[in-house]
CSV table of C-alpha atoms in Angstrom, one decimal:
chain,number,residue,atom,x,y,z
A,1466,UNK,CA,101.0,98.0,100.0
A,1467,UNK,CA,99.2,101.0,101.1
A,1468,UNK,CA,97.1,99.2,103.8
A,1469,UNK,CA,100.6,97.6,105.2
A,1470,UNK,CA,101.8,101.4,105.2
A,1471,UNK,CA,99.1,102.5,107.6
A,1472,UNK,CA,98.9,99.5,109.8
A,1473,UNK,CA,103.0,100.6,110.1
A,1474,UNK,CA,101.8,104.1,110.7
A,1475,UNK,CA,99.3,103.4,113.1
A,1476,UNK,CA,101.7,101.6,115.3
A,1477,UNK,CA,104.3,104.9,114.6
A,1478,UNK,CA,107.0,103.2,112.0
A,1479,UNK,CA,106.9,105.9,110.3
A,1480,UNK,CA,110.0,105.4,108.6
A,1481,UNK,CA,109.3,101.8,107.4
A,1482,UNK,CA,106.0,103.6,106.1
A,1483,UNK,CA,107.3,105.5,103.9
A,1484,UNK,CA,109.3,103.2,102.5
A,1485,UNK,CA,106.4,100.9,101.3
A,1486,UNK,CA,104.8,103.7,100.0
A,1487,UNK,CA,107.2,104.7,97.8
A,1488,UNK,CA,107.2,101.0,97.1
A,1489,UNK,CA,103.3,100.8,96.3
A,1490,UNK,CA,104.1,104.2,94.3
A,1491,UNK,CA,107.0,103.0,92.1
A,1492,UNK,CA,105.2,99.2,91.6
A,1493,UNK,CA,102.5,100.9,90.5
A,1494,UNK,CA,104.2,103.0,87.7
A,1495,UNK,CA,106.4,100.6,86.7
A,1496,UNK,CA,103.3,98.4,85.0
A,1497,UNK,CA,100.9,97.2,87.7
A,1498,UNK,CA,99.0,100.5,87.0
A,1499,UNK,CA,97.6,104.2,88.2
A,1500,UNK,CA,96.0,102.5,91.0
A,1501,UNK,CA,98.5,101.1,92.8
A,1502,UNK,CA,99.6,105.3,92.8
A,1503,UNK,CA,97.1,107.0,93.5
A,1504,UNK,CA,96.7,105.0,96.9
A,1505,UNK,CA,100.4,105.0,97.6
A,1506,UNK,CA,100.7,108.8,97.0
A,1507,UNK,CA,98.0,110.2,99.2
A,1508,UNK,CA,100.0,108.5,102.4
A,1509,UNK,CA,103.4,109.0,100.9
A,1510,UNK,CA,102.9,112.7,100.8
A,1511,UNK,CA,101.8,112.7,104.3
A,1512,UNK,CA,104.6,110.8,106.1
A,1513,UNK,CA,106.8,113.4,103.8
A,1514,UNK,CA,104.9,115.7,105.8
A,1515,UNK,CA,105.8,114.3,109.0
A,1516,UNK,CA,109.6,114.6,108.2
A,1517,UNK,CA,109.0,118.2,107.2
A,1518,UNK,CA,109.4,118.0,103.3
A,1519,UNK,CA,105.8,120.3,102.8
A,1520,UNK,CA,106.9,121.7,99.1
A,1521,UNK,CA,107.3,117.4,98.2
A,1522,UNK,CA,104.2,116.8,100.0
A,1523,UNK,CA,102.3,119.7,98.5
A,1524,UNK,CA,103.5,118.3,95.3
A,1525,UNK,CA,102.4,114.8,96.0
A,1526,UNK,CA,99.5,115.7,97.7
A,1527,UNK,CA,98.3,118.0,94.3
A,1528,UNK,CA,99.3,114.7,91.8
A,1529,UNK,CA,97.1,112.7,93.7
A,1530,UNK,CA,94.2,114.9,94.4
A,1531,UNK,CA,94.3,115.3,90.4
A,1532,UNK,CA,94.8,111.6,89.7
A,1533,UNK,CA,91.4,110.9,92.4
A,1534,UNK,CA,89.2,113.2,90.1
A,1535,UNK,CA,90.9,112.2,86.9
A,1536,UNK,CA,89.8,108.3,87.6
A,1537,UNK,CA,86.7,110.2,89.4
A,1538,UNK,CA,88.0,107.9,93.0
A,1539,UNK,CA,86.3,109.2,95.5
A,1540,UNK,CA,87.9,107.0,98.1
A,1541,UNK,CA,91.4,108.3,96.9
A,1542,UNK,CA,90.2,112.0,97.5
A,1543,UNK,CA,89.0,111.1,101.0
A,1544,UNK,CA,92.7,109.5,101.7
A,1545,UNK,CA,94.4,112.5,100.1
A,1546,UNK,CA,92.0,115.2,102.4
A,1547,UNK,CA,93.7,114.5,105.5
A,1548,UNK,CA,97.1,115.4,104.6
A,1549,UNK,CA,95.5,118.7,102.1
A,1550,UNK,CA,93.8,119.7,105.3
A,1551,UNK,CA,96.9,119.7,107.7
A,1552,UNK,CA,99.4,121.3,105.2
A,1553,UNK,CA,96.8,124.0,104.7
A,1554,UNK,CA,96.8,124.2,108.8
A,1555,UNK,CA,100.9,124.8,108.3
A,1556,UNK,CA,100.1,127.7,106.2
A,1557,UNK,CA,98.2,129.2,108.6
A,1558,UNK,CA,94.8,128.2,107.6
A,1559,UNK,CA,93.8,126.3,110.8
A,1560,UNK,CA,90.0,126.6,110.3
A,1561,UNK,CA,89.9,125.6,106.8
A,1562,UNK,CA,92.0,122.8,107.9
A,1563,UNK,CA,89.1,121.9,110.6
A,1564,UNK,CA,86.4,122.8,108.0
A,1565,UNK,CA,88.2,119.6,106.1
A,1566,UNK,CA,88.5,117.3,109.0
A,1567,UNK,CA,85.0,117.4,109.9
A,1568,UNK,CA,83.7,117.0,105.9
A,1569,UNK,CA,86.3,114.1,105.8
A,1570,UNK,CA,85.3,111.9,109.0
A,1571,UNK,CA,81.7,111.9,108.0
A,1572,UNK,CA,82.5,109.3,105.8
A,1573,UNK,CA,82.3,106.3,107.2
A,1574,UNK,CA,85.6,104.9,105.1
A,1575,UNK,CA,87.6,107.8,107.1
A,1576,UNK,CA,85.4,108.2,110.3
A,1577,UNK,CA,84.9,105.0,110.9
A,1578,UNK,CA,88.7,103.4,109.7
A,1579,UNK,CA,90.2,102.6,113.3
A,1580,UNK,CA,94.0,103.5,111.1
A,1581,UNK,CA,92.7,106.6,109.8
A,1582,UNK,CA,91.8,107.7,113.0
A,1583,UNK,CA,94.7,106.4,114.7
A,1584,UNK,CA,96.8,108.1,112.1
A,1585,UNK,CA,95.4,111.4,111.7
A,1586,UNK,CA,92.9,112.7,114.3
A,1587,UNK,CA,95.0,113.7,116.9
A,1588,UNK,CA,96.9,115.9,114.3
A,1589,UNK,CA,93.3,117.9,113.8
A,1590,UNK,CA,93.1,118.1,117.4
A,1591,UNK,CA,96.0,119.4,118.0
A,1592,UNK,CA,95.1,121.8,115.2
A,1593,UNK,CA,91.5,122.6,116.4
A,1594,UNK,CA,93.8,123.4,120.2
A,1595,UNK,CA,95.6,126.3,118.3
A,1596,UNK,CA,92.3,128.0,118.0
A,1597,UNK,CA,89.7,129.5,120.5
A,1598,UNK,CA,86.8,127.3,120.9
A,1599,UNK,CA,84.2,129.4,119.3
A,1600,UNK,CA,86.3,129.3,116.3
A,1601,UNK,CA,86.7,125.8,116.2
A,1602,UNK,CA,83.0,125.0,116.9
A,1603,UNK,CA,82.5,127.4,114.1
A,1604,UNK,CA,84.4,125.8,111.8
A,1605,UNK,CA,83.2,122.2,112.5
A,1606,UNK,CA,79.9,123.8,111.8
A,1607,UNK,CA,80.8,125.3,108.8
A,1608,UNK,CA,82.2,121.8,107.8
A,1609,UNK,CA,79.3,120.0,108.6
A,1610,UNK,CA,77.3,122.0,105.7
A,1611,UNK,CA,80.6,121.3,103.2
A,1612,UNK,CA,80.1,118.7,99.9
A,1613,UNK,CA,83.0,116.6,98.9
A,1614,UNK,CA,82.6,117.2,95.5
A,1615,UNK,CA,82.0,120.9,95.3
A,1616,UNK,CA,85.3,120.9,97.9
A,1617,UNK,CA,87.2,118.9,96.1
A,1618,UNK,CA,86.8,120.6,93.0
C-alpha cells in the first residue's frame, strides 16, 4: 500500500494518499504485522503534514522513527527523515532541516527513488530559499560529514 501512496503523491492526490496510508497503517495492526506500519506511518505523517496537522504528524513521525530502530529498519528511518527534517524546518530549524536532506539523499534508496524526489525535494528547496546561500551551503556541508545512525539516534 505504501508504494501505491507515493506513486498517488507523486502525481499530487494527496488526499487519496492519505487514505491508503491509513489503510496500510490499520491492515497492518490489525494482524498482517509491524511492517505493514512502520511503512505506512512515515508517509501518513507527512501528508498530515501537508494538511497542517504538525502535533499528529510529530506524533506519527516519533512512533515510527522508534518503531525503525526498534526493528533496527534502516530503510524505514530513511522514509521517516524527510518528513522529521521538514517539521523541524516549521519550527524554525531551517538548517538542521537541510543538514537532514543532504544526509538523507545520499542514499541511493532516497536520492535515487524518482517518488521520493518527486515527493519531497522541492519542499527542502523551498526550505534551503528561506536561508542566505552561505548558510545553506554551510549546512549541506555540514550534512555531508553527518552518519545516519549517530543522527538517528
Amino acid at each position: 500500500l505504501w508504494m501505491l501512496g507515493m506513486a498517488l503523491l507523486g502525481q499530487g492526490r494527496v488526499g487519496e494518499a492519505e487514505a491508503v496510508f491509513r489503510e496500510g497503517v490499520a491492515v497492518g495492526r490489525s494482524g498482517v504485522g509491524e511492517g505493514a506500519v512502520v511503512w505506512s506511518l512515515p508517509l501518513l505523517a507527512f501528508v498530515v503534514m501537508l494538511r497542517g496537522d504538525t502535533a499528529q504528524a510529530e506524533r506519527h513521525i516519533l512512533d515510527a522513527l522508534r518503531a525503525s530502530v526498534e526493528h533496527r529498519d534502516l530503510l524505514n528511518a530513511l522514509m521517516a527523515m524527510p518528513t522529521a527534517a521538514l517539521l523541524l524546518a516549521g519550527r524554525g530549524q531551517a538548517e538542521r532541516a537541510i543538514e537532514l536532506d543532504t544526509l538523507i539523499f545520499r542514499y541511493p534508496s532516497i536520492g535515487k527513488n524518482q517518488l521520493a524526489i518527486a515527493v519531497w525535494r522541492h519542499h527542502f528547496e523551498a526550505v534551503a530559499a528561506t536561508l542566505p546561500p552561505a548558510v545553506a551551503a554551510a549546512a549541506r556541508e555540514r550534512g555531508q560529514a553527518l552518519d545516519l545512525i549517530p543522527t538517528l539516534l
